[in-house]
Tab-separated table of C-alpha atoms in Angstrom:
chain	number	residue	atom	x	y	z
E	22	MET	CA	2.221	-32.300	-0.480
E	23	SER	CA	0.172	-29.411	0.895
E	24	PHE	CA	1.169	-26.544	3.173
E	25	LYS	CA	-1.247	-25.403	5.902
E	26	CYS	CA	-1.699	-21.925	7.354
E	27	VAL	CA	-1.520	-21.954	11.165
E	28	SER	CA	-3.927	-19.003	11.498
E	29	PHE	CA	-6.673	-20.249	9.184
E	30	ASP	CA	-7.880	-23.629	7.990
E	31	LYS	CA	-6.413	-23.085	4.545
E	32	THR	CA	-3.917	-25.186	2.574
E	33	TYR	CA	-1.593	-24.243	-0.267
E	34	ALA	CA	0.018	-26.322	-3.000
E	35	SER	CA	3.454	-24.726	-2.631
E	36	LYS	CA	5.548	-23.373	0.208
E	37	SER	CA	5.995	-20.066	-1.640
E	38	SER	CA	2.198	-19.605	-1.832
E	39	LEU	CA	1.905	-20.242	1.914
E	40	THR	CA	4.760	-17.818	2.639
E	41	ARG	CA	3.100	-15.127	0.492
E	42	HIS	CA	-0.214	-15.728	2.326
E	43	GLN	CA	1.444	-15.571	5.770
E	44	LYS	CA	2.748	-12.084	4.998
E	45	THR	CA	-0.882	-10.896	5.159
E	46	HIS	CA	-0.852	-11.797	8.878
E	47	ASP	CA	2.208	-9.710	9.804
E	48	GLY	CA	0.324	-6.396	9.734
E	49	ALA	CA	2.467	-4.718	7.068
E	50	VAL	CA	0.553	-2.212	4.991
E	51	PHE	CA	1.295	-0.513	1.695
E	52	LYS	CA	-0.383	2.834	1.092
E	53	CYS	CA	-1.141	4.354	-2.306
E	54	GLU	CA	0.498	7.782	-2.501
E	55	VAL	CA	-2.203	9.047	-4.870
E	56	CYS	CA	-5.509	7.996	-3.266
E	57	SER	CA	-4.391	6.676	0.179
E	58	LYS	CA	-5.870	3.187	-0.312
E	59	ILE	CA	-4.246	0.534	1.901
E	60	TYR	CA	-3.037	-2.866	0.651
E	61	GLN	CA	-1.575	-5.820	2.540
E	62	ARG	CA	0.790	-6.786	-0.262
E	63	ARG	CA	3.131	-4.576	-2.280
E	64	ASP	CA	2.303	-6.347	-5.549
E	65	TYR	CA	-1.397	-5.492	-5.024
E	66	LEU	CA	-0.458	-1.829	-4.532
E	67	VAL	CA	1.705	-1.822	-7.677
E	68	LYS	CA	-1.118	-3.394	-9.721
E	69	HIS	CA	-3.605	-0.855	-8.266
E	70	VAL	CA	-1.357	2.067	-9.258
E	71	GLN	CA	-0.859	0.630	-12.757
E	72	ILE	CA	-4.565	0.050	-13.362
E	73	VAL	CA	-6.290	2.879	-11.494
E	74	HIS	CA	-3.756	5.655	-11.838
E	75	ARG	CA	-2.176	4.329	-15.078
E	76	LYS	CA	1.327	4.707	-13.712
E	77	THR	CA	4.226	2.489	-12.686
E	78	MET	CA	6.560	3.101	-9.790
E	79	GLU	CA	10.285	3.540	-10.136
E	80	SER	CA	12.671	2.442	-7.393
E	81	MET	CA	14.382	5.523	-5.996
E	82	ARG	CA	17.237	3.395	-4.593
E	83	LYS	CA	18.242	2.269	-8.077
E	84	ARG	CA	18.626	5.804	-9.401
E	85	MET	CA	22.175	6.948	-10.021
E	86	LYS	CA	23.979	10.021	-11.201
E	87	MET	CA	25.855	9.545	-14.468
E	88	GLU	CA	27.918	11.939	-16.559
E	89	LEU	CA	29.283	11.551	-20.077
E	90	LEU	CA	32.681	13.212	-20.241
E	91	SER	CA	35.173	14.254	-22.871
E	92	CYS	CA	37.205	16.533	-20.579
E	93	GLU	CA	40.113	14.755	-18.862
E	94	ARG	CA	40.210	17.263	-15.988
E	95	ARG	CA	36.514	16.759	-15.165
E	96	PHE	CA	36.978	12.980	-15.507
E	97	MET	CA	39.820	12.957	-12.941
E	98	LYS	CA	37.788	15.138	-10.577
E	99	LEU	CA	34.814	12.725	-10.641
E	100	VAL	CA	36.973	9.591	-10.356
E	101	ASN	CA	38.525	11.025	-7.179
E	102	CYS	CA	35.124	11.994	-5.768
E	103	PRO	CA	33.965	9.971	-2.677
E	104	THR	CA	30.677	9.118	-4.410
E	105	PHE	CA	32.471	7.524	-7.415
E	106	LYS	CA	30.906	4.170	-8.347
E	107	TYR	CA	32.461	3.067	-11.667
E	108	CYS	CA	33.361	4.323	-15.102
E	109	THR	CA	32.977	3.004	-18.634
E	110	THR	CA	35.382	4.134	-21.335
E	111	TYR	CA	33.896	4.195	-24.814
E	112	ASN	CA	36.934	5.585	-26.662
E	113	GLU	CA	39.898	7.838	-25.911
E	114	ASN	CA	37.671	10.941	-25.959
E	115	LEU	CA	34.493	9.673	-24.274
E	116	ALA	CA	33.818	8.078	-20.883
E	117	ALA	CA	30.771	7.644	-18.644
E	118	VAL	CA	31.219	8.078	-14.896
E	119	SER	CA	28.613	6.694	-12.480
E	120	LEU	CA	28.303	8.159	-9.008
E	121	HIS	CA	26.376	7.113	-5.906
E	122	ASN	CA	23.588	9.494	-4.918
E	123	LYS	CA	24.400	11.683	-1.939
E	124	ILE	CA	20.723	12.003	-0.995
E	125	ILE	CA	17.843	9.662	-1.811
E	126	ASP	CA	14.420	11.303	-1.614
E	127	PHE	CA	11.710	8.793	-0.615
E	128	CYS	CA	8.913	11.344	-0.164
E	129	LYS	CA	6.885	9.940	-3.071
E	130	PRO	CA	7.270	7.464	-5.921
E	131	ILE	CA	8.359	8.768	-9.289
E	132	ASN	CA	5.576	8.138	-11.780
E	133	ILE	CA	6.658	6.731	-15.089
E	134	GLY	CA	5.148	4.650	-17.794
E	135	PHE	CA	1.981	6.590	-18.608
E	136	ALA	CA	2.973	6.619	-22.254
E	137	VAL	CA	4.123	2.984	-22.111
E	138	PHE	CA	0.616	1.749	-21.273
E	139	ASP	CA	-0.946	3.942	-23.956
E	140	ILE	CA	1.522	2.819	-26.608
E	141	SER	CA	1.215	-0.872	-25.730
E	142	LYS	CA	-2.582	-0.683	-25.804
E	143	THR	CA	-2.482	1.123	-29.153
E	144	LEU	CA	-0.136	-1.513	-30.561
E	145	MET	CA	-2.357	-4.359	-29.299
E	146	TYR	CA	-5.475	-2.890	-30.880
E	147	ASP	CA	-3.569	-2.077	-34.061
E	148	TYR	CA	-2.381	-5.691	-34.308
E	149	HIS	CA	-5.866	-7.028	-33.623
E	150	TYR	CA	-7.693	-4.864	-36.161
E	151	ASN	CA	-5.035	-4.529	-38.864
E	152	VAL	CA	-3.526	-8.026	-38.790
E	153	MET	CA	-5.847	-10.527	-37.126
E	154	LYS	CA	-9.147	-9.034	-38.378
E	155	ARG	CA	-7.811	-8.804	-41.925
E	156	HIS	CA	-6.705	-12.416	-41.880
E	157	TYR	CA	-9.663	-14.029	-40.034
E	158	ARG	CA	-12.365	-11.470	-40.961
E	159	GLU	CA	-15.652	-12.254	-39.132
E	160	ASN	CA	-14.236	-15.485	-37.618
E	161	ILE	CA	-12.458	-13.567	-34.857
E	162	GLN	CA	-13.795	-11.349	-32.083
E	163	LEU	CA	-12.623	-9.867	-28.806
E	164	LEU	CA	-14.122	-11.727	-25.854
E	165	TYR	CA	-12.407	-9.855	-23.041
E	166	THR	CA	-10.035	-6.919	-22.610
E	167	ASP	CA	-8.304	-5.495	-19.558
E	168	THR	CA	-5.519	-2.979	-19.017
E	169	ASN	CA	-2.840	-5.017	-20.731
E	170	SER	CA	-4.351	-7.855	-22.768
E	171	LEU	CA	-6.878	-8.791	-25.410
E	172	VAL	CA	-8.582	-12.217	-25.338
């Protein structure tokens, strides 16, 4: 069964592929905070930021305030706070209290992962040259590399 786009003479093998394509018609745009490039899909923007700017974006909504406590008075104060979310007790002298954020700043994405890409690339090359090359010698070669894979 194929799924047809009503705007263009294009068919898709799955409904999810058609739905993803139809989102390009709704006019939503995603702007890169670093270089101001515009993308029609968020996943294209995320990939652009990862590849071009070597960064990943962190969701600001998922950030939370957390405190490790050993003071019972401070613990009771935070538990009674209106932003209290939950607590985890590790032992009788240590607890972690999670609080909702009072203010969420959406002015720009938080850039993380610069080191993650560098480390993963270093590990991939290390594995290729120190494990695979040693084992297969001249019978192995790199045909293609991109930001996160060796072929």
